[in-house]
Coordinates of C-alpha atoms in Angstrom, one line a residue:
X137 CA 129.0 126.6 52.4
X138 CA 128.1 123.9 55.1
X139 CA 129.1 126.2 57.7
X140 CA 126.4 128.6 56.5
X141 CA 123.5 126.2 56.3
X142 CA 123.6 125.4 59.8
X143 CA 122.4 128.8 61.2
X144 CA 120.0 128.7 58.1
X145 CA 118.7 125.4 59.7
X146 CA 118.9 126.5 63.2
X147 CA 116.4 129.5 62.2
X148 CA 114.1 127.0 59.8
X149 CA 113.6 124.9 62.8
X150 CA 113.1 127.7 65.4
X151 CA 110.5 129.1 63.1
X152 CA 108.8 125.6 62.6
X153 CA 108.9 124.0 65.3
X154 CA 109.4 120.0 65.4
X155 CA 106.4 118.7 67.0
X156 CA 106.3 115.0 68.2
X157 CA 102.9 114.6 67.8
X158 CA 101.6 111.1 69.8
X159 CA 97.8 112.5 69.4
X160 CA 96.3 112.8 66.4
X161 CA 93.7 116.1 66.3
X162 CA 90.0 115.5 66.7
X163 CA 87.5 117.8 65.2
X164 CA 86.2 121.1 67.5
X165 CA 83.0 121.7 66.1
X166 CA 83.6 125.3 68.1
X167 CA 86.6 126.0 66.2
X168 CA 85.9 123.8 63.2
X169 CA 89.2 123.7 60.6
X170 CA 91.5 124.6 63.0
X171 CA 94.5 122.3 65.9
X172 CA 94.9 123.4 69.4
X173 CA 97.9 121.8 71.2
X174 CA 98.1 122.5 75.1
X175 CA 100.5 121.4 77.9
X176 CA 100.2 122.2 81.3
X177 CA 102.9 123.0 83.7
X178 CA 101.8 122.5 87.5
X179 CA 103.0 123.8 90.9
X180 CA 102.0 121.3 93.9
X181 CA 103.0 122.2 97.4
X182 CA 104.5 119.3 99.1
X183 CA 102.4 118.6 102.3
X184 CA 105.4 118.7 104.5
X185 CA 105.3 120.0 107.9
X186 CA 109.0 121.6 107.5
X187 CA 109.8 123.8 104.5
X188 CA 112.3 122.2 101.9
X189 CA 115.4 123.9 102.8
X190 CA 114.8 125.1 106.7
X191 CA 113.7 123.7 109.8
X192 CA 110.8 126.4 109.8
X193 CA 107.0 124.6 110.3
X194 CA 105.0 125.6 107.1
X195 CA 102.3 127.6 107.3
X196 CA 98.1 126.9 107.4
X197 CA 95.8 130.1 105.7
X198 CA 95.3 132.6 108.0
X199 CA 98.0 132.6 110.2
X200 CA 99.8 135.6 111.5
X201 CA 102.4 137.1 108.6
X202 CA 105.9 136.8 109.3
X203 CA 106.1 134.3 111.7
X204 CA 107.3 131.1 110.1
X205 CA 110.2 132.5 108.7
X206 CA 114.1 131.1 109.7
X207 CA 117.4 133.3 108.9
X208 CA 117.3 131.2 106.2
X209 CA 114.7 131.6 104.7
X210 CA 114.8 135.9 105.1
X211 CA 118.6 135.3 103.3
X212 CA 120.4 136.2 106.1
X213 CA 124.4 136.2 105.0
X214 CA 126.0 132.9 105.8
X215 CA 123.1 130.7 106.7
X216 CA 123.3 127.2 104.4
X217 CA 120.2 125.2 103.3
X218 CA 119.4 121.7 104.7
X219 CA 117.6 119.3 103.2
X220 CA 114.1 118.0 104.3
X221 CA 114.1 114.3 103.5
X222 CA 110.8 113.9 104.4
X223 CA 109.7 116.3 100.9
X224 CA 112.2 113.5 99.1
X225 CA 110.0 110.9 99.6
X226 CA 106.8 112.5 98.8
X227 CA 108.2 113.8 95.5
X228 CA 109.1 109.7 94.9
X229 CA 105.8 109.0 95.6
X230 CA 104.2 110.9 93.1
X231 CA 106.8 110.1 90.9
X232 CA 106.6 106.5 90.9
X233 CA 102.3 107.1 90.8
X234 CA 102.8 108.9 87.6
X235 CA 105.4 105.8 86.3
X236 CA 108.1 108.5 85.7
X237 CA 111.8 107.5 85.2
X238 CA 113.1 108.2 89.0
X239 CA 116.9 110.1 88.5
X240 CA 119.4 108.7 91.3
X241 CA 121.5 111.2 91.0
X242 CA 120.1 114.8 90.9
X243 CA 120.9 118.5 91.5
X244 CA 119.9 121.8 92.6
X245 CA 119.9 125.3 90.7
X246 CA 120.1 128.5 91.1
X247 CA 117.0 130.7 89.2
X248 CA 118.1 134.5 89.4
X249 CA 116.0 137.5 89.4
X250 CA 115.2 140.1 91.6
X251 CA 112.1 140.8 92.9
X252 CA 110.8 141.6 96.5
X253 CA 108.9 137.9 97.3
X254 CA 112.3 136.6 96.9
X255 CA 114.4 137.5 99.4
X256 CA 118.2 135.8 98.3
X257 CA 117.8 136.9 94.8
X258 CA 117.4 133.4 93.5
X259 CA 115.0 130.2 94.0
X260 CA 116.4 127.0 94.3
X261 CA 115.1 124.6 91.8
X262 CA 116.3 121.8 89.3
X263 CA 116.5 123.2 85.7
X264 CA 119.3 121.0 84.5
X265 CA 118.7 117.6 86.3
X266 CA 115.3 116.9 88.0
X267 CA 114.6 114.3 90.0
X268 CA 112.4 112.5 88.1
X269 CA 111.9 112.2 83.9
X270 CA 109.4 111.2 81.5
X271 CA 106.2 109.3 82.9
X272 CA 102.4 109.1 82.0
X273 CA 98.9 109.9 83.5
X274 CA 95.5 108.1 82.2
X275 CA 92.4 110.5 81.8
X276 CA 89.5 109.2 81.2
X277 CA 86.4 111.5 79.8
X278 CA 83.0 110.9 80.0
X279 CA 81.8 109.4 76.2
X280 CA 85.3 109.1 75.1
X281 CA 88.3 106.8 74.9
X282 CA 91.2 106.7 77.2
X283 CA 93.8 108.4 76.6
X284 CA 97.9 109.2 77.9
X285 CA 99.4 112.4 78.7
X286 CA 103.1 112.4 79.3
X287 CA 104.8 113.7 81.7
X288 CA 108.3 115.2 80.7
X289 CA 109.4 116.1 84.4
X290 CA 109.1 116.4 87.5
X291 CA 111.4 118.6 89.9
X292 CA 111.6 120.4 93.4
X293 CA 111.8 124.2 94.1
X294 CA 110.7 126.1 96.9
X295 CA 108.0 128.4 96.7
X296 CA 108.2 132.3 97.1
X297 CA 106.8 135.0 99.5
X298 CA 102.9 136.3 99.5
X299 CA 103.2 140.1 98.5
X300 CA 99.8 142.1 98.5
X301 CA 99.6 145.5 97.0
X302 CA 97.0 147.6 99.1
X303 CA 95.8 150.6 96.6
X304 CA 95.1 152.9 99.1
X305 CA 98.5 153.4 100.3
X306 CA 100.1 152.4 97.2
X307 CA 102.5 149.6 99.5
X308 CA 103.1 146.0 98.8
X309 CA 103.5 144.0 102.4
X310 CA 105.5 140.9 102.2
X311 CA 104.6 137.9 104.5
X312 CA 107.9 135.1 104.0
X313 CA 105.7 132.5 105.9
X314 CA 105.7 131.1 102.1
X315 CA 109.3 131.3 101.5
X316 CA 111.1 128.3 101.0
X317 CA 107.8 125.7 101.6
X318 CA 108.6 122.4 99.0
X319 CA 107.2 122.7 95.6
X320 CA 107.2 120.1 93.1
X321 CA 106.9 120.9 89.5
X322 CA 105.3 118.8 87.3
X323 CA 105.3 119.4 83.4
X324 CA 103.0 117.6 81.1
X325 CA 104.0 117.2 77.0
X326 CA 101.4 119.1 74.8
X327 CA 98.7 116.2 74.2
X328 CA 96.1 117.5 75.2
X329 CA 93.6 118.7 72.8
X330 CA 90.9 120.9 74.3
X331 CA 89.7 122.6 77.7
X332 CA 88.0 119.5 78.4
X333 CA 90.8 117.6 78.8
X334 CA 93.1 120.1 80.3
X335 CA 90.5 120.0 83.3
X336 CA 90.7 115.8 82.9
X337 CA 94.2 116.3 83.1
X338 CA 94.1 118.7 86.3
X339 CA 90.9 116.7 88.2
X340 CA 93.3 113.2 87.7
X341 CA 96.8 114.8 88.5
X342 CA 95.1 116.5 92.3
X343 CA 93.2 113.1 93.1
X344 CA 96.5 111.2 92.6
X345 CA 98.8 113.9 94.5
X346 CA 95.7 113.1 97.5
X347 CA 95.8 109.7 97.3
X348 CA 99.8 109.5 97.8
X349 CA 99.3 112.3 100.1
X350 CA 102.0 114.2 98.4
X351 CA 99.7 117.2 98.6
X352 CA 96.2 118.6 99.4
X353 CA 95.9 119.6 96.1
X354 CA 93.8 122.8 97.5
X355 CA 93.6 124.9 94.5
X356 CA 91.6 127.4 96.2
X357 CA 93.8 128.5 99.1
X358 CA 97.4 128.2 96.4
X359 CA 98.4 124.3 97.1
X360 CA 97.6 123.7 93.3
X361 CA 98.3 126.0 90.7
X362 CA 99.0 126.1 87.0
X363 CA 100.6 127.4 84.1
X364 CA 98.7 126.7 81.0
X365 CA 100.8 126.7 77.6
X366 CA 98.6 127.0 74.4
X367 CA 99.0 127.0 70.4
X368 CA 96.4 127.1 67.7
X369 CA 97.3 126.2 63.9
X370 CA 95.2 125.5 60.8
X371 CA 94.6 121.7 60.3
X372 CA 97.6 120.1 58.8
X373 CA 100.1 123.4 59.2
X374 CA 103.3 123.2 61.4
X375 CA 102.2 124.0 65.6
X376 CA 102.1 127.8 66.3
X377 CA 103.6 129.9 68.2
X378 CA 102.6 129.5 72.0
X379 CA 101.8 131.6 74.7
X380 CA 102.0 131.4 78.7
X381 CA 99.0 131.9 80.7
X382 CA 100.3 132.3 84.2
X383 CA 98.8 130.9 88.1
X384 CA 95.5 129.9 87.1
X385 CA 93.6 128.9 90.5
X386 CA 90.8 126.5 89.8
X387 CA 90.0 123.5 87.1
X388 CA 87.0 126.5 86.2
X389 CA 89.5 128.8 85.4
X390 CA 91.6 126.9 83.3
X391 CA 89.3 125.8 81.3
X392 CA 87.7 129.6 80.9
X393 CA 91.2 130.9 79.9
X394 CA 92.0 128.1 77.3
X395 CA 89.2 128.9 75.6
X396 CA 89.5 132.5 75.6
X397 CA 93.2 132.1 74.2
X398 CA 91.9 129.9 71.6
X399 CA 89.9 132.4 70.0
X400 CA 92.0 135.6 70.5
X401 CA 94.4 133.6 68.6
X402 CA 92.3 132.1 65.9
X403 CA 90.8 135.7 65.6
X404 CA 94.8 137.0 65.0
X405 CA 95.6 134.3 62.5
X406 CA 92.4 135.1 60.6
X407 CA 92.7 138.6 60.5
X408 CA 96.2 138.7 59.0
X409 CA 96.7 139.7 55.2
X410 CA 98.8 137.3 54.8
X411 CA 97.3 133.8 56.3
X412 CA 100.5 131.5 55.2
X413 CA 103.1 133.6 57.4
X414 CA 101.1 134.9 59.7
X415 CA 102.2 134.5 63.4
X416 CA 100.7 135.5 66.9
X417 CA 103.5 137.0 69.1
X418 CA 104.9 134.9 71.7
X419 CA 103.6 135.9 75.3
X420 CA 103.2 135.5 78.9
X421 CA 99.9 136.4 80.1
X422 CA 97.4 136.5 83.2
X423 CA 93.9 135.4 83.5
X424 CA 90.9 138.0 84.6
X425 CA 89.1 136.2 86.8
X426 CA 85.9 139.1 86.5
X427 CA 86.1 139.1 82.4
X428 CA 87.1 136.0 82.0
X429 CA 89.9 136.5 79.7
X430 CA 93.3 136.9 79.2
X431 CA 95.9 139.8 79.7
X432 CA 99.6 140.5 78.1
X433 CA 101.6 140.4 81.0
X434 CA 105.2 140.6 78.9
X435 CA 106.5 139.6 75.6
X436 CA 109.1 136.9 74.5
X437 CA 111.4 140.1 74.1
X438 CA 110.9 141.5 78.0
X439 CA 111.7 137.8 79.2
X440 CA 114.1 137.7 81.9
X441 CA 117.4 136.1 81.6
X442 CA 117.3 133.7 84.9
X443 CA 121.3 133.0 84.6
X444 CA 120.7 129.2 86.3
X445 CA 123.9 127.8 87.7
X446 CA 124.5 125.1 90.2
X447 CA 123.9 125.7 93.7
X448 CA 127.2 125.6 95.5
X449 CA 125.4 124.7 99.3
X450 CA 123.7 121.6 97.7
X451 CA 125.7 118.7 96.1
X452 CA 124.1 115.5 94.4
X453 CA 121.2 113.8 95.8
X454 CA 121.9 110.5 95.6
X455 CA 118.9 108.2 95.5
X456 CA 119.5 104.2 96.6
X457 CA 117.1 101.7 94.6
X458 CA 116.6 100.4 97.9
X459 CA 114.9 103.7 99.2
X460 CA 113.3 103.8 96.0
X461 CA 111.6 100.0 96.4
X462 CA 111.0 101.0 100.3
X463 CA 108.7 103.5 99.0
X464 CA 107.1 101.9 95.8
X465 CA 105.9 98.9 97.8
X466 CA 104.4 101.4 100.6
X467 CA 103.0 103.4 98.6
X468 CA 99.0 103.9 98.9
X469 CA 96.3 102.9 96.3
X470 CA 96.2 104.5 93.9
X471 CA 93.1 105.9 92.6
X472 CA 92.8 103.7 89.6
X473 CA 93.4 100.7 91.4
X474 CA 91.2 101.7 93.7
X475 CA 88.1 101.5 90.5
X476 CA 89.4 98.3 89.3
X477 CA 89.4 96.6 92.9
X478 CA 85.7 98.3 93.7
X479 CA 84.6 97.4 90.5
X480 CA 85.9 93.7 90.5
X481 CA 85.8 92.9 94.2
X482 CA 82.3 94.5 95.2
X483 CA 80.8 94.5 91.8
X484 CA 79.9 98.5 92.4
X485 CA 78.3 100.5 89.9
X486 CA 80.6 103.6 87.5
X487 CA 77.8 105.9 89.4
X488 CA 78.3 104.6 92.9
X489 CA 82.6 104.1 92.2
X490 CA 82.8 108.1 90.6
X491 CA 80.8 108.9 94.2
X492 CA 83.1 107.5 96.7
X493 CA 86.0 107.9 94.8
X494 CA 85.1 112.0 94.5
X495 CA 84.3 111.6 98.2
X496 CA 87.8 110.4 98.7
X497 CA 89.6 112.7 96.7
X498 CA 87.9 115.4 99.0
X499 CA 89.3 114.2 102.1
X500 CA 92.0 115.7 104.4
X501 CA 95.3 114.8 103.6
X502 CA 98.0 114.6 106.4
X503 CA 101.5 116.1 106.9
X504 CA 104.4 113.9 105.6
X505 CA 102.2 111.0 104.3
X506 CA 100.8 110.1 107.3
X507 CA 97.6 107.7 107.8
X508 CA 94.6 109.2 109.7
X509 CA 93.6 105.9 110.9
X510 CA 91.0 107.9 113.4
X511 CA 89.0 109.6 110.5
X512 CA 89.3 106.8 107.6
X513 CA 88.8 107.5 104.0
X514 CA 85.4 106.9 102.5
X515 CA 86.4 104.1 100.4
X516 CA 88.1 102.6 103.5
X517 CA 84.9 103.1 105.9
X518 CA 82.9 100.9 102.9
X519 CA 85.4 98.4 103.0
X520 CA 85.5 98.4 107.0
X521 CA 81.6 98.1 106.8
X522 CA 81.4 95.8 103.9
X523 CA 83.8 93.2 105.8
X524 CA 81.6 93.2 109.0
X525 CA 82.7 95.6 111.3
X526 CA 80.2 95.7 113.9
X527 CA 78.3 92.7 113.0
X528 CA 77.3 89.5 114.9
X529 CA 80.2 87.2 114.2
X530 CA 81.7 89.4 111.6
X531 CA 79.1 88.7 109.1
X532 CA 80.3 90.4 105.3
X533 CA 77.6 92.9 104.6
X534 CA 75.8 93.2 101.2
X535 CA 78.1 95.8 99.4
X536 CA 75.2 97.0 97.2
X537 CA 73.2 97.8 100.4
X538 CA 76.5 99.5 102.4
X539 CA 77.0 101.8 99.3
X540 CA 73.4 102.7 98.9
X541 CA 73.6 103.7 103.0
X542 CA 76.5 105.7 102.1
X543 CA 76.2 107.6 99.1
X544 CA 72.6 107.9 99.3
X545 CA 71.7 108.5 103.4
X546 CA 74.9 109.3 104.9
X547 CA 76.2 111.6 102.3
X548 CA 72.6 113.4 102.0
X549 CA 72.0 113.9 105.6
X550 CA 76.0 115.6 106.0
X551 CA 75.3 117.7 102.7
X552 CA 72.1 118.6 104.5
X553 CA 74.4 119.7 107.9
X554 CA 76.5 121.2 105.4
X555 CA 79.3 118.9 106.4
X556 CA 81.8 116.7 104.4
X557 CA 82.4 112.6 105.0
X558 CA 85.8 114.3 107.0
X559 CA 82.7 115.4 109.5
X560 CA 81.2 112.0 109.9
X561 CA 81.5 110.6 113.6
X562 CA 79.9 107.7 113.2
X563 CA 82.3 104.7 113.8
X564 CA 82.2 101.5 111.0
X565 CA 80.4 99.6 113.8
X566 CA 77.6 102.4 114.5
X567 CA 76.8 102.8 110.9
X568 CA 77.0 98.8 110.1
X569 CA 74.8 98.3 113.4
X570 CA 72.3 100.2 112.0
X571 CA 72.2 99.3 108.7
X572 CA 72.1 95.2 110.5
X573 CA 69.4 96.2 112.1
X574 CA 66.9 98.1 109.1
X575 CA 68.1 94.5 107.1
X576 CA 66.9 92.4 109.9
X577 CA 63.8 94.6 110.1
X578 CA 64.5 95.4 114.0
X579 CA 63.8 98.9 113.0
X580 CA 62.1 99.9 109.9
X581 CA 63.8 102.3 107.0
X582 CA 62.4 105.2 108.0
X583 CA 63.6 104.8 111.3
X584 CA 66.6 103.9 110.3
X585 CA 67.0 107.5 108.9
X586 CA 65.6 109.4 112.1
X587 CA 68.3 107.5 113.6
X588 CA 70.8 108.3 111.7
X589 CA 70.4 112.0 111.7
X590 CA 69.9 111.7 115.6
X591 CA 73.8 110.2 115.8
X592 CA 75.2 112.5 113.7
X593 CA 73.7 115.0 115.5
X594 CA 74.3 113.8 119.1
X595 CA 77.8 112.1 118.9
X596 CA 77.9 109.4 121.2
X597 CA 79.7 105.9 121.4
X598 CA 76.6 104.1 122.2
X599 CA 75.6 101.6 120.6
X600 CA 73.3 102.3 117.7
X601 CA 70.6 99.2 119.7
X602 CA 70.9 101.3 122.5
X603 CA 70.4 104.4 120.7
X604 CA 67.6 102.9 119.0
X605 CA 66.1 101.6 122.3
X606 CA 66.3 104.7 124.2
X607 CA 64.4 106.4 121.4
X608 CA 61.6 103.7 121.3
X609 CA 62.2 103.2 117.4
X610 CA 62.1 99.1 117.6
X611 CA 59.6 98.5 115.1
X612 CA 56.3 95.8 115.4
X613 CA 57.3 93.2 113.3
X614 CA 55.8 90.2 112.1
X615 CA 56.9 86.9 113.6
X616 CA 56.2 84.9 110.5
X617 CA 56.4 85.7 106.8
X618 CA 52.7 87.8 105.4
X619 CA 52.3 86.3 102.3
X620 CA 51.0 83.2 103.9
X621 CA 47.7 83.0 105.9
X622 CA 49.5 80.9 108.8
X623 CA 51.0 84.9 109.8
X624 CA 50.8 86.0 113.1
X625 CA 51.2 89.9 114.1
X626 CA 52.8 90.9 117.3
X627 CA 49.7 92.1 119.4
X628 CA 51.0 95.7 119.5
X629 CA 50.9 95.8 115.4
X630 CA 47.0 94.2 116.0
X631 CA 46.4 97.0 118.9
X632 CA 47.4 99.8 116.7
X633 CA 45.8 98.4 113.3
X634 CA 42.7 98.4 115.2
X635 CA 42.7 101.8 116.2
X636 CA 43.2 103.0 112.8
X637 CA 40.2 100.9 111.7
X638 CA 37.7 102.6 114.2
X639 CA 39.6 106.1 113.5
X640 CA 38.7 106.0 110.0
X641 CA 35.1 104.3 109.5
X642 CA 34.2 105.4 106.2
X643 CA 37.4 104.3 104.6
X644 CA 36.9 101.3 106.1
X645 CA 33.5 100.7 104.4
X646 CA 35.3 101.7 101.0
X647 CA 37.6 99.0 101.5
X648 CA 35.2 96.5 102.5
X649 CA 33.5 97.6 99.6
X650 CA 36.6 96.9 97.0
X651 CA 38.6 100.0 97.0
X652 CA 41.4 98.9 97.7
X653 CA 44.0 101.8 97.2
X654 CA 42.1 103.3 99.9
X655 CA 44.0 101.2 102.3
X656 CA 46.4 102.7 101.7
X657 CA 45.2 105.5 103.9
X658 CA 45.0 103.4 106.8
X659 CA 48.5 102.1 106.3
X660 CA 49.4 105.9 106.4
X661 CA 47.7 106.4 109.8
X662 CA 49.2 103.3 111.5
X663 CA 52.6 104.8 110.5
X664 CA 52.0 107.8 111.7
X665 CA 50.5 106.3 114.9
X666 CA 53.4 104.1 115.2
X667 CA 56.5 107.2 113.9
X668 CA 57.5 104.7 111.1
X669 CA 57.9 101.8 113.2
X670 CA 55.6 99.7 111.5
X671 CA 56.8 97.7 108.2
X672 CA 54.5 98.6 106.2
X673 CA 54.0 95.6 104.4
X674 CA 52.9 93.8 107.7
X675 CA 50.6 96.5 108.2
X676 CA 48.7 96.6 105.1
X677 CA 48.5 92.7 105.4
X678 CA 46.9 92.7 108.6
X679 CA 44.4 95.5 108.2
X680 CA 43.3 94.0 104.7
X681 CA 42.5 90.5 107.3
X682 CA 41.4 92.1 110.3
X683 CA 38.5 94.3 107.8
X684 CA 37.7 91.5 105.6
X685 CA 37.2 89.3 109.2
X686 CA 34.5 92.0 110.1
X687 CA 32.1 91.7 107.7

């Protein structure tokens, strides 16, 4: 009797799923009575200058086809993989960002089937042990609480070969540069609740595989992609059945194609006579970027057996908690750290913290986890200019001021080039020179910008004084404070002032006569006179004198 109620079991369960729920389900309002649960599966390529299993150089976009490829990688008979370390330790890194449980002892698989980007037949990946288990990664959502996703795994494979179909001649080309580059895998649990946070998820899990510089995270040219897994249930029935949409490309897309699934799956349940058994059929599908919605690509039933066994060139890797610790304490920053320490330290604003952090996330990321100590990270150039770089006796800069120079005048004037911070010449001292000197009032704000979009314009390793000098933008300042009556003006400020006053007679008279906001006008025309050198403030208290004097 027994012996029958197991398989009986076996099928309740399979039907039913049993779901470890750690989230509870907060109301859609677009899809009001009903539960969507979504994990994400996602395929970073290790930034690693050799591929994982061959001394072949990976390949950048738009190099020639076919010419990073080594026997092994084309499957030649009798060639043997061998290990790039270097992909080792950039999979620990991310794995000890995303507080997963690091495996020392791990192995290799075989995945079987047969198609033409894969040239031996089989990818090599690590079904049965991956290197690294369980783990978490914060999101944080504008107007809403913080909140964990888990990580179940994380494992190595190598990536296939680019095949395009060209319609005319009714040909796919294969280019194997592809084959074999280092691929990590990293699967989420299904918390997350809505395309909102799936894109969280996505935007958090690329800025922390840049910050480790595991990866570029380039979803754009294929250094990023995704596999989004999605079920929708009635509020308070068992999960439903879930369905595979396949290399979605962009945070954009993601979100697009959950949303799409959610109602083509609502709109199954719905329309079923029977609502209590009704079921939508398990599938794997692809994502129309043009329409915007999904496609069947093949069902549960036309799923290929991948027959995964052991791969009998590759033993254990063994991990030593020494290499492990070697790595945790040099790992990078992380990008969370990186708020809390801007936040604390500098006293920064969410606004101005989200803009260099973005900034940073943006920025190049080098082979093998290398530092790019001559083109520094935007959160690094503000703490470089923050700390005094550039400044008499090292003098620590306002960090309110440095930020506002940054995100504000820097960061305009690139966008304005149509450049990124990675474009930025300007050394820590150049850019804290200047900003010295607008503080000190040696040149005046607006000059401050002209000169600024002159250096990024014309590099140069001048100094930004020189610079300044050589363009005559040292403004006429006041030697003494102009609130007081004791003031004295430097005689070109007087010289130019006066001009103004005989250029403009009749609102001169106004003045005299109590206008005041026409004065204004005359500041105006000693800036002009003098290209913004002028402080303004200066101006308009001497003119106010040297008019009332005349009367």
């Amino acid at each position: 009797m027994l012996h029958h109620l197991r398989p009986c079991r076996a099928r309740y369960l399979q039907r039913f799923r049993l779901f470890h729920d750690t989230r509870g389900h907060p109301e859609d309002k677009r899809w009001p009575g009903w539960q969507v649960i979504i994990g994400i599966e996602t395929h970073a390529q290790i930034k690693s200058r050799q591929k994982l299993f061959s001394e072949s150089l990976t390949s950048d976009l738009g190099e020639a086809p076919n010419t990073h490829v080594s026997l092994f990688d084309a499957a030649f008979p009798g060639t043997l993989p061998s290990l790039n370390h270097k992909c080792i330790d950039l999979a620990l890194r991310t794995a000890i960002a995303l507080q997963c449980d690091i495996q020392t002892r791990s192995t290799f698989d075989r995945k079987h089937y047969f198609y033409s980007d894969l040239p031996s037949g089989y990818q090599i990946t690590q079904q049965y042990a991956p290197i690294a288990l369980g783990g978490k990664l914060s999101i944080n959502l504008p107007d809403a609480a913080c909140f964990d996703v888990r990580i179940k795994q994380l494992q190595l494979e190598q990536d296939t070969a680019k095949s395009t179909f060209h319609p005319r001649t009714q040909t796919s080309h294969l280019d194997l540069n592809r084959t074999g580059t280092a691929l990590m895998e990293i699967v989420s649990e299904p918390d997350l609740r809505s395309p909102e946070e799936a894109g969280a998820y996505v935007r958090t899990l690329q800025a922390v595989l840049r910050a480790v510089g595991a990866s570029d995270g380039n979803m754009e040219q294929g250094s990023l992609r995704c596999d989004v897994n999605i079920s929708v249930n009635r509020v308070g029935r068992p999960p439903g059945t879930r369905c595979e949409i396949k290399n979605l490309n962009s945070v954009r897309f993601i979100m697009a194609a959950i949303t799409h699934e959610i109602h083509r799956q609502r709109a199954i349940l719905e329309s079923a006579p029977d609502t209590d058994t009704a079921s939508v059929p398990q599938e794997t599908r692809g994502f129309d970027e043009h329409r915007f919605e999904t496609y069947k690509l093949r069902s549960k039933e036309d799923a290929p057996d991948y027959r995964y066994m052991p791969d009998p060139n590759l033993g254990q890797l063994v991990l030593s908690k020494e290499r492990i610790q070697a790595i945790r304490d040099t790992l990078p920053e992380l990008p969370w750290e990186t708020h809390k320490r801007l936040k604390t330290d500098y006293g920064l604003s969410e606004r101005d913290i989200e803009v260099l952090l973005r900034v940073d996330s943006g920025r190049e990321v080098q082979y093998d986890g290398k530092n790019s100590g001559s083109n520094p990270s935007a959160v690094a150039y503000f703490d470089r200019l923050c700390a005094g770089h550039g400044s008499k006796e090292g003098a620590r800069r306002d960090p309110k001021v440095v930020v506002n120079w940054i995100t504000h005048e820097l960061l305009g004037q690139l966008s304005a080039r149509k450049e990124n911070f990675k474009d930025n010449h300007l050394s820590a001292e150049q850019m804290g020179e200047l900003i010295d000197m607008v503080q000190e009032k040696t040149i005046t704000g607006t000059s401050g910008k002209l000169l600024l979009r002159h250096m990024l314009a014309n590099g140069s390793q001048t100094s930004t004084r020189q610079i300044a000098m050589e363009l005559q933008l040292i403004s006429f300042q006041a030697s003494g404070p102009t609130s007081c009556g004791t003031s004295s003006f430097s005689p070109d400020l007087r010289t130019v002032c006066a001009d103004a006053i005989t250029a403009l007679p009749e609102e001169t008279d106004a003045v005299r006569k109590g206008r005041k906001n026409v004065l204004n006008k005359i500041v105006g025309r000693v800036m002009k006179d003098t290209r913004g050198r002028a402080d303004a403030q200066a101006a308009k208290a001497l003119l106010e004198k040297m008019i009332m004097e005349e009367q």
